[in-house]
Coordinates of C-alpha atoms in Angstrom, one line a residue:
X237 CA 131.6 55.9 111.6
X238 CA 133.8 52.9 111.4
X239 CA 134.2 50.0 108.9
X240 CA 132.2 47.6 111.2
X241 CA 129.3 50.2 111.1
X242 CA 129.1 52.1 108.1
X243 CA 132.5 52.1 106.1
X244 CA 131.9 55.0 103.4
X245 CA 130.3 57.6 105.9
X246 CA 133.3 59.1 107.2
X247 CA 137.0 59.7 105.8
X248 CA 139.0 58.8 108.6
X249 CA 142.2 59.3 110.9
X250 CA 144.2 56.2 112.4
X251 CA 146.2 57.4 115.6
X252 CA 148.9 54.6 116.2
X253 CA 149.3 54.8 120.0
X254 CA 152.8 54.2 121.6
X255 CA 151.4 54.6 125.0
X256 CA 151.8 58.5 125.2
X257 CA 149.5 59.8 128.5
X258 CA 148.1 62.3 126.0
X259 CA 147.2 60.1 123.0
X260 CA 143.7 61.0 123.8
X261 CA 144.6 64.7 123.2
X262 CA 145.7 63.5 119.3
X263 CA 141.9 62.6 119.0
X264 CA 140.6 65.4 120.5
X265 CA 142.4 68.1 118.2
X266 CA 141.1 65.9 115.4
X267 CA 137.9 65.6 116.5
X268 CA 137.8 69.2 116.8
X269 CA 138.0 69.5 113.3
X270 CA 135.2 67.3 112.7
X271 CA 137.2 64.8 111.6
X272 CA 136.6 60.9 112.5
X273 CA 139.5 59.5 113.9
X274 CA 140.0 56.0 116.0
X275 CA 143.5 55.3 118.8
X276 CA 144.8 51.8 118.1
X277 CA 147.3 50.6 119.8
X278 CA 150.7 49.9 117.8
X279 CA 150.0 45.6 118.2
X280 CA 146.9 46.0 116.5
X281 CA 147.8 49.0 113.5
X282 CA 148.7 47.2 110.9
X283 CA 144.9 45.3 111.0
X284 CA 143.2 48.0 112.1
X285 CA 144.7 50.0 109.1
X286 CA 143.2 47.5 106.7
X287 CA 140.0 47.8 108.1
X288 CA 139.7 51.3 108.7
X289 CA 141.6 52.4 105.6
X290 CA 142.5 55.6 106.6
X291 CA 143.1 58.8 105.0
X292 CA 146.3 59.6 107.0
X293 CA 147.9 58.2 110.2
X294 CA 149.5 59.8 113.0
X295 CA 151.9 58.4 115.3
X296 CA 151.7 59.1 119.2
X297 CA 154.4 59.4 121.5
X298 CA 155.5 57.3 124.4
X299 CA 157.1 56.1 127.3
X300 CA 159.8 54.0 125.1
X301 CA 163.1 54.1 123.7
X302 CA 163.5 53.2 119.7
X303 CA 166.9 51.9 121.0
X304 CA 165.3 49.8 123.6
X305 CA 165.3 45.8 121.8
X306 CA 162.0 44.7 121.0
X307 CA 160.8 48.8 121.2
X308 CA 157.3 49.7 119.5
X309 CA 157.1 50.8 115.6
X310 CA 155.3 51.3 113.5
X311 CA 153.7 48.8 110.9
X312 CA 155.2 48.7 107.4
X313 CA 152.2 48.9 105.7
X314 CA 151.7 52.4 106.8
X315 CA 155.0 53.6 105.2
X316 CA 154.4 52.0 102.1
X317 CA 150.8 52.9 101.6
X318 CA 151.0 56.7 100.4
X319 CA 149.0 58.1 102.5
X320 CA 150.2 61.0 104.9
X321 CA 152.3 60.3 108.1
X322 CA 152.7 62.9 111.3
X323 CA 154.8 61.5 114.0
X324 CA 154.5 62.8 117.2
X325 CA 157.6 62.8 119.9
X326 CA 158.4 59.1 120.1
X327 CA 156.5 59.0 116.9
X328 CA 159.1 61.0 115.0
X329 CA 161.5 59.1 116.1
X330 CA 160.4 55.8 115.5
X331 CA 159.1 57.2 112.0
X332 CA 163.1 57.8 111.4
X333 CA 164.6 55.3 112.5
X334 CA 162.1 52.9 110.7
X335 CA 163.1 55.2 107.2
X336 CA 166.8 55.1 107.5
X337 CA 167.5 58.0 110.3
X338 CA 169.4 57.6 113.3
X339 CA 168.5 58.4 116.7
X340 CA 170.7 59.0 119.7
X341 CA 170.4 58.9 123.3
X342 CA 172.8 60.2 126.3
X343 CA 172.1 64.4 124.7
X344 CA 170.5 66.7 126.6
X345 CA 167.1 65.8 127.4
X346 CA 164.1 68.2 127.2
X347 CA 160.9 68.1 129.5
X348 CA 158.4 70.9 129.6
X349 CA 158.5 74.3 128.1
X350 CA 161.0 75.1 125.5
X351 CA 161.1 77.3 122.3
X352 CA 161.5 76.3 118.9
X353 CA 162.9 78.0 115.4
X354 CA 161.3 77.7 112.4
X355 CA 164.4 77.2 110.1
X356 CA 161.9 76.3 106.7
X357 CA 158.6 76.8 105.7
X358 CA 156.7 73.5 105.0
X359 CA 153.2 72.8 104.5
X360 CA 152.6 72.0 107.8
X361 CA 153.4 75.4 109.2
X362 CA 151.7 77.3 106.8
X363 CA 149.1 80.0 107.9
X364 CA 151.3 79.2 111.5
X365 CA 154.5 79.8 111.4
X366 CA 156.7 81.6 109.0
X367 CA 160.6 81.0 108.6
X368 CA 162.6 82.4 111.5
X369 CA 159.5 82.6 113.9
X370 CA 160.2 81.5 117.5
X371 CA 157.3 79.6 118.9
X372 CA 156.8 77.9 123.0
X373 CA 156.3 74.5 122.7
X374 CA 156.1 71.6 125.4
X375 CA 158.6 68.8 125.1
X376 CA 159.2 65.4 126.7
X377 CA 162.2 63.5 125.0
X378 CA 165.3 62.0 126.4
X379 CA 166.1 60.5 122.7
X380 CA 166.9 62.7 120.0
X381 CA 166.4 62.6 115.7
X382 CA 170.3 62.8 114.7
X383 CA 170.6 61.6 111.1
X384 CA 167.5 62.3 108.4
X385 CA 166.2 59.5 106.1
X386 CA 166.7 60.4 102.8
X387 CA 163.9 62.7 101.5
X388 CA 163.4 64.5 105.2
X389 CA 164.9 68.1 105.7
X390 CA 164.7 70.0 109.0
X391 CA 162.1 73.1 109.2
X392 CA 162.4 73.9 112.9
X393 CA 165.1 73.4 116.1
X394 CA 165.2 74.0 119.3
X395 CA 168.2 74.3 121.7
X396 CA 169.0 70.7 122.7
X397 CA 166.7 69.0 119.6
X398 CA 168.3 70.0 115.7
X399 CA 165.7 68.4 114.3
X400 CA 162.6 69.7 116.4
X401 CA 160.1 69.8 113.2
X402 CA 160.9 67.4 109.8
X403 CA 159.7 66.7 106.8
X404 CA 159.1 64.8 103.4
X405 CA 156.8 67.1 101.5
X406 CA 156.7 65.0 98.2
X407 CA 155.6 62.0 100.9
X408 CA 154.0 64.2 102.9
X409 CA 155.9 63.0 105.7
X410 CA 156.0 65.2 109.4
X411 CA 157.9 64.6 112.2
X412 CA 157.7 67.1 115.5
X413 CA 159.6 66.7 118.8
X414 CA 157.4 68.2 120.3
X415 CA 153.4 67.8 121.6
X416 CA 151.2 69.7 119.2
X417 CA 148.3 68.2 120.7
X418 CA 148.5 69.7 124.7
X419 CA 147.7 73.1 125.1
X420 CA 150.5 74.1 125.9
X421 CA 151.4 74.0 122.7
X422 CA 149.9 77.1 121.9
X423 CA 149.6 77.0 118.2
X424 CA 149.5 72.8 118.3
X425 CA 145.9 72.5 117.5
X426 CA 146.5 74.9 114.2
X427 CA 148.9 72.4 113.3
X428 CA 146.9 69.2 113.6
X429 CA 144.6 71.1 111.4
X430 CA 147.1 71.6 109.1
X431 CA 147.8 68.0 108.8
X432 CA 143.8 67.0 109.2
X433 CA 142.1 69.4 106.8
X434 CA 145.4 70.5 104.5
X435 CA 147.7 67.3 104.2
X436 CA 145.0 64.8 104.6
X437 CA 142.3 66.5 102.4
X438 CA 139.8 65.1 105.2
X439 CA 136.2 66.2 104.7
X440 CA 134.5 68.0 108.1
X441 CA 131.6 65.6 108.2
X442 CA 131.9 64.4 111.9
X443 CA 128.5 66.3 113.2
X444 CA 126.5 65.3 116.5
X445 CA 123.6 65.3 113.6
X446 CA 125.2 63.0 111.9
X447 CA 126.2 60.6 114.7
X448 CA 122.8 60.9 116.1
X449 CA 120.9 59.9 113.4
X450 CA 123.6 56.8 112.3
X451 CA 123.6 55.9 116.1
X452 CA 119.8 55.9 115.9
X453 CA 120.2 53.1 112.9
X454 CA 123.4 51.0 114.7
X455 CA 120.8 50.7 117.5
X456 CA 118.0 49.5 116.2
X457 CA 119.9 47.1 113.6
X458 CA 121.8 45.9 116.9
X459 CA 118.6 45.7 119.0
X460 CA 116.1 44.5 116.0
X461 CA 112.9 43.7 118.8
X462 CA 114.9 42.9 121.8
X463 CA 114.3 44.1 125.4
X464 CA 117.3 46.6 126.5
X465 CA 117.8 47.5 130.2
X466 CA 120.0 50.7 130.8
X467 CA 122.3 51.2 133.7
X468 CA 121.2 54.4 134.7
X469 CA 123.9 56.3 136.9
X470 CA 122.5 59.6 137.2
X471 CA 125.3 61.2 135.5
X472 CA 125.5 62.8 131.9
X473 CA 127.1 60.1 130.0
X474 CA 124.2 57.1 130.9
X475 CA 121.4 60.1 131.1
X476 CA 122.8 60.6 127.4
X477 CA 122.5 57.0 126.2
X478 CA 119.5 56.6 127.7
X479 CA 117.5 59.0 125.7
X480 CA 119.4 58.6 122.7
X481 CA 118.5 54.5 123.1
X482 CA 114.9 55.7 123.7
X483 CA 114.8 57.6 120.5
X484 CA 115.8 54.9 118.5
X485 CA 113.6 51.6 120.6
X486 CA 111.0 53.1 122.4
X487 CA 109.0 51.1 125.1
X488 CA 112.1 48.3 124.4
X489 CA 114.0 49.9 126.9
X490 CA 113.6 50.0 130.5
X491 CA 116.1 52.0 132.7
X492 CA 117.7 50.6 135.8
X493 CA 118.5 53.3 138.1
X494 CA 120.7 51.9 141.2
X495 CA 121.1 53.7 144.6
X496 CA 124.4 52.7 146.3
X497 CA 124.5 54.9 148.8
X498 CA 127.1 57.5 147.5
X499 CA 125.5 59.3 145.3
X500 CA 125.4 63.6 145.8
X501 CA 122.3 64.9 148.1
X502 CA 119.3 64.4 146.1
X503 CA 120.5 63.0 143.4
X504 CA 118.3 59.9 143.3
X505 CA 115.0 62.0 143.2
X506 CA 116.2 64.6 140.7
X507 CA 117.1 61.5 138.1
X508 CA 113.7 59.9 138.8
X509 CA 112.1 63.2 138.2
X510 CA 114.0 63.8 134.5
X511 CA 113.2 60.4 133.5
X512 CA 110.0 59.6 134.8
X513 CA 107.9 63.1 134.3
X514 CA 110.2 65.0 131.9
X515 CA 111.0 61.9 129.1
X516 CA 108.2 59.1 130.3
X517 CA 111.1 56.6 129.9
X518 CA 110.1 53.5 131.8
X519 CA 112.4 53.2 135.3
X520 CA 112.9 51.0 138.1
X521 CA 114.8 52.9 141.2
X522 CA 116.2 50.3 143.2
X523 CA 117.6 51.2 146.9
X524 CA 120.7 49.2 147.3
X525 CA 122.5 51.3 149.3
X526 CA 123.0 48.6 152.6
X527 CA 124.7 46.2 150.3
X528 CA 126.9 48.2 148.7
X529 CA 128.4 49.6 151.9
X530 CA 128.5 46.2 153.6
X531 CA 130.6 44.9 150.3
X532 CA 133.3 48.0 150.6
X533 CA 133.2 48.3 154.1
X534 CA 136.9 47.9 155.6
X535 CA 137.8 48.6 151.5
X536 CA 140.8 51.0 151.1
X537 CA 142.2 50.2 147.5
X538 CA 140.3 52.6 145.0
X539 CA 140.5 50.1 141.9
X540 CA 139.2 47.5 144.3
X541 CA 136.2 49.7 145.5
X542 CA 135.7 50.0 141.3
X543 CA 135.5 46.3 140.9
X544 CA 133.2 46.1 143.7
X545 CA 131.0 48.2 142.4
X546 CA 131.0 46.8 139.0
X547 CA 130.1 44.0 140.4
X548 CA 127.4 44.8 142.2
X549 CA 126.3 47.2 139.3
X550 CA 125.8 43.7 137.1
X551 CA 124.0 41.6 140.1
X552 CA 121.7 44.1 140.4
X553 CA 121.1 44.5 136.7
X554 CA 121.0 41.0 135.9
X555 CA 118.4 40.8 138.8
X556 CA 116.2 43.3 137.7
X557 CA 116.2 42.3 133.9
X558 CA 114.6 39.0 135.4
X559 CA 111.8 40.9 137.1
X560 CA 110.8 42.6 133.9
X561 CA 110.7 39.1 131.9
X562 CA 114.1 38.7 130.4
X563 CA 116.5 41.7 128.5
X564 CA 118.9 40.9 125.9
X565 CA 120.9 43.9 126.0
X566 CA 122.5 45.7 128.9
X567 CA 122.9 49.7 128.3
X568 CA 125.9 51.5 129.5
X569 CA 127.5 55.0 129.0
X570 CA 130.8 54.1 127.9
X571 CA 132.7 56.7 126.3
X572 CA 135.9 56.4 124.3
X573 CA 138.5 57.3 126.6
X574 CA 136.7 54.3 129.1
X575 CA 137.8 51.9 126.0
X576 CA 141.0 53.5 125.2
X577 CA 142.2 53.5 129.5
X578 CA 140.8 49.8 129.7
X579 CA 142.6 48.7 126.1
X580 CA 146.1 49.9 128.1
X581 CA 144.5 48.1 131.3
X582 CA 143.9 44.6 129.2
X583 CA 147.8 44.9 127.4
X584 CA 147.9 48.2 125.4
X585 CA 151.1 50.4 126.2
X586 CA 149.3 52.9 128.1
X587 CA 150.4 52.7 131.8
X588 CA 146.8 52.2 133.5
X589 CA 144.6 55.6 134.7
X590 CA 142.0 53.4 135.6
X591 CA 139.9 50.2 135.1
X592 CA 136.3 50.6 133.5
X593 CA 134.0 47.5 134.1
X594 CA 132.3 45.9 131.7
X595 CA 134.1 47.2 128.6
X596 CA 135.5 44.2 127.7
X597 CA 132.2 42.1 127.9
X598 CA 129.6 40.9 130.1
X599 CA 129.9 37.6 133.1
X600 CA 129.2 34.7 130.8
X601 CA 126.3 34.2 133.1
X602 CA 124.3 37.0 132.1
X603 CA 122.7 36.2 128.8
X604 CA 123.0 39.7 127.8
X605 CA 125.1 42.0 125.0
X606 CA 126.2 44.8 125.7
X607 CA 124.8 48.4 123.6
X608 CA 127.8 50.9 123.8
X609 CA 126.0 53.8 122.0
X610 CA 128.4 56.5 123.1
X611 CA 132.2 54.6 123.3
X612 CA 133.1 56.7 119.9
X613 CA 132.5 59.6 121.4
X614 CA 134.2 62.3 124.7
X615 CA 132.7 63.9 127.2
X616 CA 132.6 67.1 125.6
X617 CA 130.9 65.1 122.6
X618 CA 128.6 63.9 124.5
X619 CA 127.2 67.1 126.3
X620 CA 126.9 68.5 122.4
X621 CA 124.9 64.9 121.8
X622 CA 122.6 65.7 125.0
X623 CA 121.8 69.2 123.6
X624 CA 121.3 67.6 120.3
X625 CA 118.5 65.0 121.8
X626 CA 117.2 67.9 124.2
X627 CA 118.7 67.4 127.5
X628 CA 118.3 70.3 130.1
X629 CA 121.2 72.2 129.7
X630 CA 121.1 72.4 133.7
X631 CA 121.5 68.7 133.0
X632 CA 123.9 68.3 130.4
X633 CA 126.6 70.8 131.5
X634 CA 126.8 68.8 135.0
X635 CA 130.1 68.6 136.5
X636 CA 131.6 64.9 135.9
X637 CA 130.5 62.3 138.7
X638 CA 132.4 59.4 138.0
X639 CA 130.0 55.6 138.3
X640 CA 131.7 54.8 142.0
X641 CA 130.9 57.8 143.1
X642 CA 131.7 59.4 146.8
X643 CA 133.6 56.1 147.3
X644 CA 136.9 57.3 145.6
X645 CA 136.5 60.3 147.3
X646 CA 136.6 58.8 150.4
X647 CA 140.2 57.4 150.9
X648 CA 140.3 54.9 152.9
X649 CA 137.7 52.9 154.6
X650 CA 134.3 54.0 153.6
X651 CA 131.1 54.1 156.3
X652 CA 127.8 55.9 156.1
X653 CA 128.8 58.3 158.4
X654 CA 131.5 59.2 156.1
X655 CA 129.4 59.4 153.3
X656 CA 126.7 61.2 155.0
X657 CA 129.4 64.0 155.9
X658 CA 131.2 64.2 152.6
X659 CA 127.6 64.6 150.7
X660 CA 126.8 67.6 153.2
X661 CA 130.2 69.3 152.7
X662 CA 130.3 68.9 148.6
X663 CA 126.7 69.7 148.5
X664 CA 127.3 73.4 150.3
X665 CA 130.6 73.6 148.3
X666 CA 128.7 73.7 145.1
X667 CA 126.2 75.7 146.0
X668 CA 129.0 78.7 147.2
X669 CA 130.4 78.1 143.8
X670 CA 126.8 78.3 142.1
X671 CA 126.1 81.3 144.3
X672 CA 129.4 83.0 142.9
X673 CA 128.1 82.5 139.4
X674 CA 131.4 80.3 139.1
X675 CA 129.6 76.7 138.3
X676 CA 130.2 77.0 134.3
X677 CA 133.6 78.3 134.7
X678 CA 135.0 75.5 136.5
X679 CA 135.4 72.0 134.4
X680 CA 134.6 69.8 138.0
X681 CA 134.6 70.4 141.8
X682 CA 134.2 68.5 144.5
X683 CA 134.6 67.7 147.9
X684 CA 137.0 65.1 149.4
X685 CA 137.4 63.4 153.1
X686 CA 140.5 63.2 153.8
X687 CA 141.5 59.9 155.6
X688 CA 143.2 62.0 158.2
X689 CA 141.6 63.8 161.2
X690 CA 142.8 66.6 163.4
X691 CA 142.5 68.2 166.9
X692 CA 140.8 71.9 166.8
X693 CA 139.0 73.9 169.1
X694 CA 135.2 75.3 168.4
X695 CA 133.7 77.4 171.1
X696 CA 134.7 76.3 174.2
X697 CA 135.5 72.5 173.2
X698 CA 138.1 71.0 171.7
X699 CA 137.3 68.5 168.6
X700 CA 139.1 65.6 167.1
X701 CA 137.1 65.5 163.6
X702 CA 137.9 65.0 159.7
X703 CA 140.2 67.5 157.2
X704 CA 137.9 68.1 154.4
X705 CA 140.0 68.7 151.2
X706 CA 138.2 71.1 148.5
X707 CA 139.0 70.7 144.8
X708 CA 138.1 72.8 141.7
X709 CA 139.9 72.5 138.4
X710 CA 139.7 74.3 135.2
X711 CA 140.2 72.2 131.8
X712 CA 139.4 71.7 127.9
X713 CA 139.2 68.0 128.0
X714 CA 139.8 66.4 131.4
X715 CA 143.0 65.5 130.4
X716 CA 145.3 68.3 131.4
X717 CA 143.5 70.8 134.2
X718 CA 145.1 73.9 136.1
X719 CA 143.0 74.4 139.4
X720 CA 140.4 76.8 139.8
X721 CA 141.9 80.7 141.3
X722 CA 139.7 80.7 143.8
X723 CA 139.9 84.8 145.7
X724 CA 140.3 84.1 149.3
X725 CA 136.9 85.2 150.4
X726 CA 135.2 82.9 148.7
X727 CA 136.9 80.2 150.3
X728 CA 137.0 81.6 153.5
X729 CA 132.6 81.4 152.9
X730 CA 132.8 77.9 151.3
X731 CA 135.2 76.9 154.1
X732 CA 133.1 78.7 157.2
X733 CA 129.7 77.0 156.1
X734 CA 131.2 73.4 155.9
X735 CA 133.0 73.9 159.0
X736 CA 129.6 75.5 160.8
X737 CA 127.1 73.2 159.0
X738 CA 128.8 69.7 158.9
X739 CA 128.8 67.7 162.0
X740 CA 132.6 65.5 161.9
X741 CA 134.5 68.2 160.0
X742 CA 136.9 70.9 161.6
X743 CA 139.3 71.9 159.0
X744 CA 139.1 72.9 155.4
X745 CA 142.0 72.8 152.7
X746 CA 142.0 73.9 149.2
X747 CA 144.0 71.2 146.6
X748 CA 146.1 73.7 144.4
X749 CA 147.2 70.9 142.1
X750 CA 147.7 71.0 138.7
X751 CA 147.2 68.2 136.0
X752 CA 149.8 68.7 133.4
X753 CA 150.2 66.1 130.7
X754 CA 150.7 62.8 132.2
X755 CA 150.0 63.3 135.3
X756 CA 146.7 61.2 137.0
X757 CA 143.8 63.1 139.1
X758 CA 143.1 62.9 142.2
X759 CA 140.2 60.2 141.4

């Protein structure tokens, strides 16, 4: 996969992140294409291009300014080396400047929709767009391209940006002002295939087979005839690494399955059930429900209610891996946009979405390493992996339930009694929406308790109870999501039940947000 794993098993793509809120989406399109590719933030390019030697790079955008002193570029080495070069928004720019160009500020600046004019073909485009073809695109620039290096020539405009789409053919150079990789950028992903598959001659050889059966070999190299001990979660990404680790170890690996008290209803026997009768995998269930709500009681920060439960997450583990004898290896289902958001968390230029514990390493008290089978791959990846080992598909397709839990979906304080209350309401929620045939259409949906209550009137009586908030979005990848059109009867049912059925809840709103790029969740 990588040079530290198995350097000649796939040609790669390096992705030089400039902190860009959709740098993730870069990988994505790639990935699509069954192409390897790793982010790196710019600091560490020029030795991660050494050591992953890659077939092309591609440059992200981001938050910066090239005229800003001590702004981001792009290492040398990467110009000098021959291979291909696509720079993305702040990545075209940087990419000019750093060849000779000259870029502006103080122009018209251009953020969301706009439309471009292909002006010249170029290899890029081809099978795309053809010359004098209009095309949407979705931009976010204040700075603007306003001079070529030598070599470049324009191939597309747009109103306030003359040099929207660049290029160096004989360098095989590409510069675009605009995001190819959102989808709203309809023809974006053709273009990144372009690039991938055309430009970059890269070989489709990223399979779920193949990771499988190399992840199957990294584990038991790593592991040799150690003791592993999997944080279990209960949701797809640990269920995942689980089995996969269990394929590859056997009776080595003992799961860990902790009860905090803010799971969904019935959550804690339906796990048990998968992996004690359906896979025989050896698990221990532990009930620790009182201390985690005693730690986060009077807790209102959500990153702080993370850390918490990190925390407890590892005392627990480190406690039961003494039970058993001793582990040398703790488990976890950390995926790649985990390392990439903690990278930015630890120093990278990503503006933070979110902490992840233990991805940067393990208490020095534990004696244990961490096995990261899944950190190379997303979430979508991983559901293809799960149906690749076996996994229910009942399982596998489960709507994403982040490690914390109902406790970032309680703002504010959290009690029992809130918990108890939100669990009812989501747990009637999704089962309108499974009713309504609508589970598989919708990317995630849950139910949120509002840190707000209000005075109604039920019967006779008036109440003084909680707002619960309903949410339901629609998305590709989890990092840009519309919400979920809902017709008004259904809500009215989902709505009517919670309100009839959940004791401490009088009032029911739908969140009609939308996620475009760079914009954070609600969790």
């Amino acid at each position: 996969m990588t040079d530290r794993h198995d350097p000649h098993a796939h040609e790669k793509i390096l992705i030089v992140d400039f902190g860009s809120q959709v740098t993730q989406l870069i990988a994505r399109r790639v990935r699509e294409e069954s192409v390897y590719c790793e982010i790196i933030p710019f600091q560490s390019a020029e030795k991660a291009y050494h050591d992953i030697n890659p077939k092309a790079v591609i440059l992200s955008g981001g938050p910066a300014s090239v005229l800003d002193e001590n702004s981001p570029f792009a290492p040398d080495v990467i110009f000098k080396s021959g291979v291909p070069v696509l720079g993305i928004c702040y990545g075209e720019q940087t990419m000019a400047k750093q060849l000779g160009g000259h870029v502006e500020s103080g122009h018209h600046r251009e953020f969301g929709r706009a439309e471009i004019e292909v002006t010249s073909s170029c290899k890029l485009f081809e099978g795309v767009w053809a010359r004098g073809q209009k095309s949407p695109v979705w931009m976010s620039h204040g700075d603007r391209v306003t001079r070529l290096p030598e070599g470049f020539s324009v191939v597309a405009v747009s109103e306030n940006a003359p040099f929207a789409a660049i290029a160096d053919e004989a360098r095989h150079y590409y510069g675009v002002q605009f995001h190819p990789e959102v989808v709203h950028t309809p023809d974006g992903a053709k273009l990144i295939r372009n690039f991938v598959r055309n430009i970059a001659g890269c070989r489709a050889d990223w399979t779920m087979k193949a990771f499988r059966e190399e992840a199957i070999k990294r584990i038991r190299d790593q592991v040799g005839k150690g003791r592993v001990i999997c944080g279990l979660s209960g949701g797809v990404d640990s269920s995942v690494a689980a089995v996969l680790i269990h394929e590859a170890i056997g009776d080595q690996l003992t799961c860990v399955f902790v009860d905090h008290g803010l799971l969904r209803l019935g959550e804690a026997q339906k796990v048990v059930t998968l992996f004690r009768d359906h896979y025989n995998i050896p698990l221990v269930h532990v009930d620790a429900s009182e201390t985690f709500l005693t730690e986060l009681s009077g807790v209102d920060d959500p990153e702080a209610k993370r850390k918490i439960i990190g925390k407890l997450f590892i005392d627990v583990f480190d406690a039961e891996a003494k039970k058993i004898g001793g582990a040398d290896f703790l488990a976890q289902g950390t995926l790649y946009p985990d390392v990439i958001e903690s990278v930015s968390f630890t120093g990278g230029p990503s503006v933070t979405i979110k902490s992840h514990h233990n991805v940067g390493g393990l208490p020095e008290r534990m004696k244990m390493k961490l096995v990261e089978p899944l950190r190379e791959l997303f979430k979508d990846e991983v559901r293809i992996l799960g149906r690749e080992l076996g996994l229910p598909d009942a399982f596998v397709g489960r709507h994403p339930f982040p490690g914390p839990g109902l406790a970032i979906r309680i703002p504010g304080a959290i009690t029992k009694d809130k918990a108890d209350i939100l669990r009812l309401a989501d747990e009637i929620y999704l089962e309108e929406i499974r009713r309504a045939g609508l589970y598989d259409k919708i990317w995630q949906a849950f139910a949120v308790l509002l840190p707000v209550r209000t005075v109604g009137v039920m019967g006779d009586g008036r109440t003084y109870d909680h707002v619960c908030a309903l949410r339901a979005v629609t998305s590709v990848d989890g990092m840009t999501a519309d919400f979920y059109h809902f017709d008004m009867n259904f809500l009215g049912r989902a709505a009517n039940r919670i309100i009839n059925e959940v004791k401490g809840i009088n009032r029911v709103v739908y969140d009609v947000t939308s996620k475009p790029p760079g914009t954070i969740e609600w969790e």
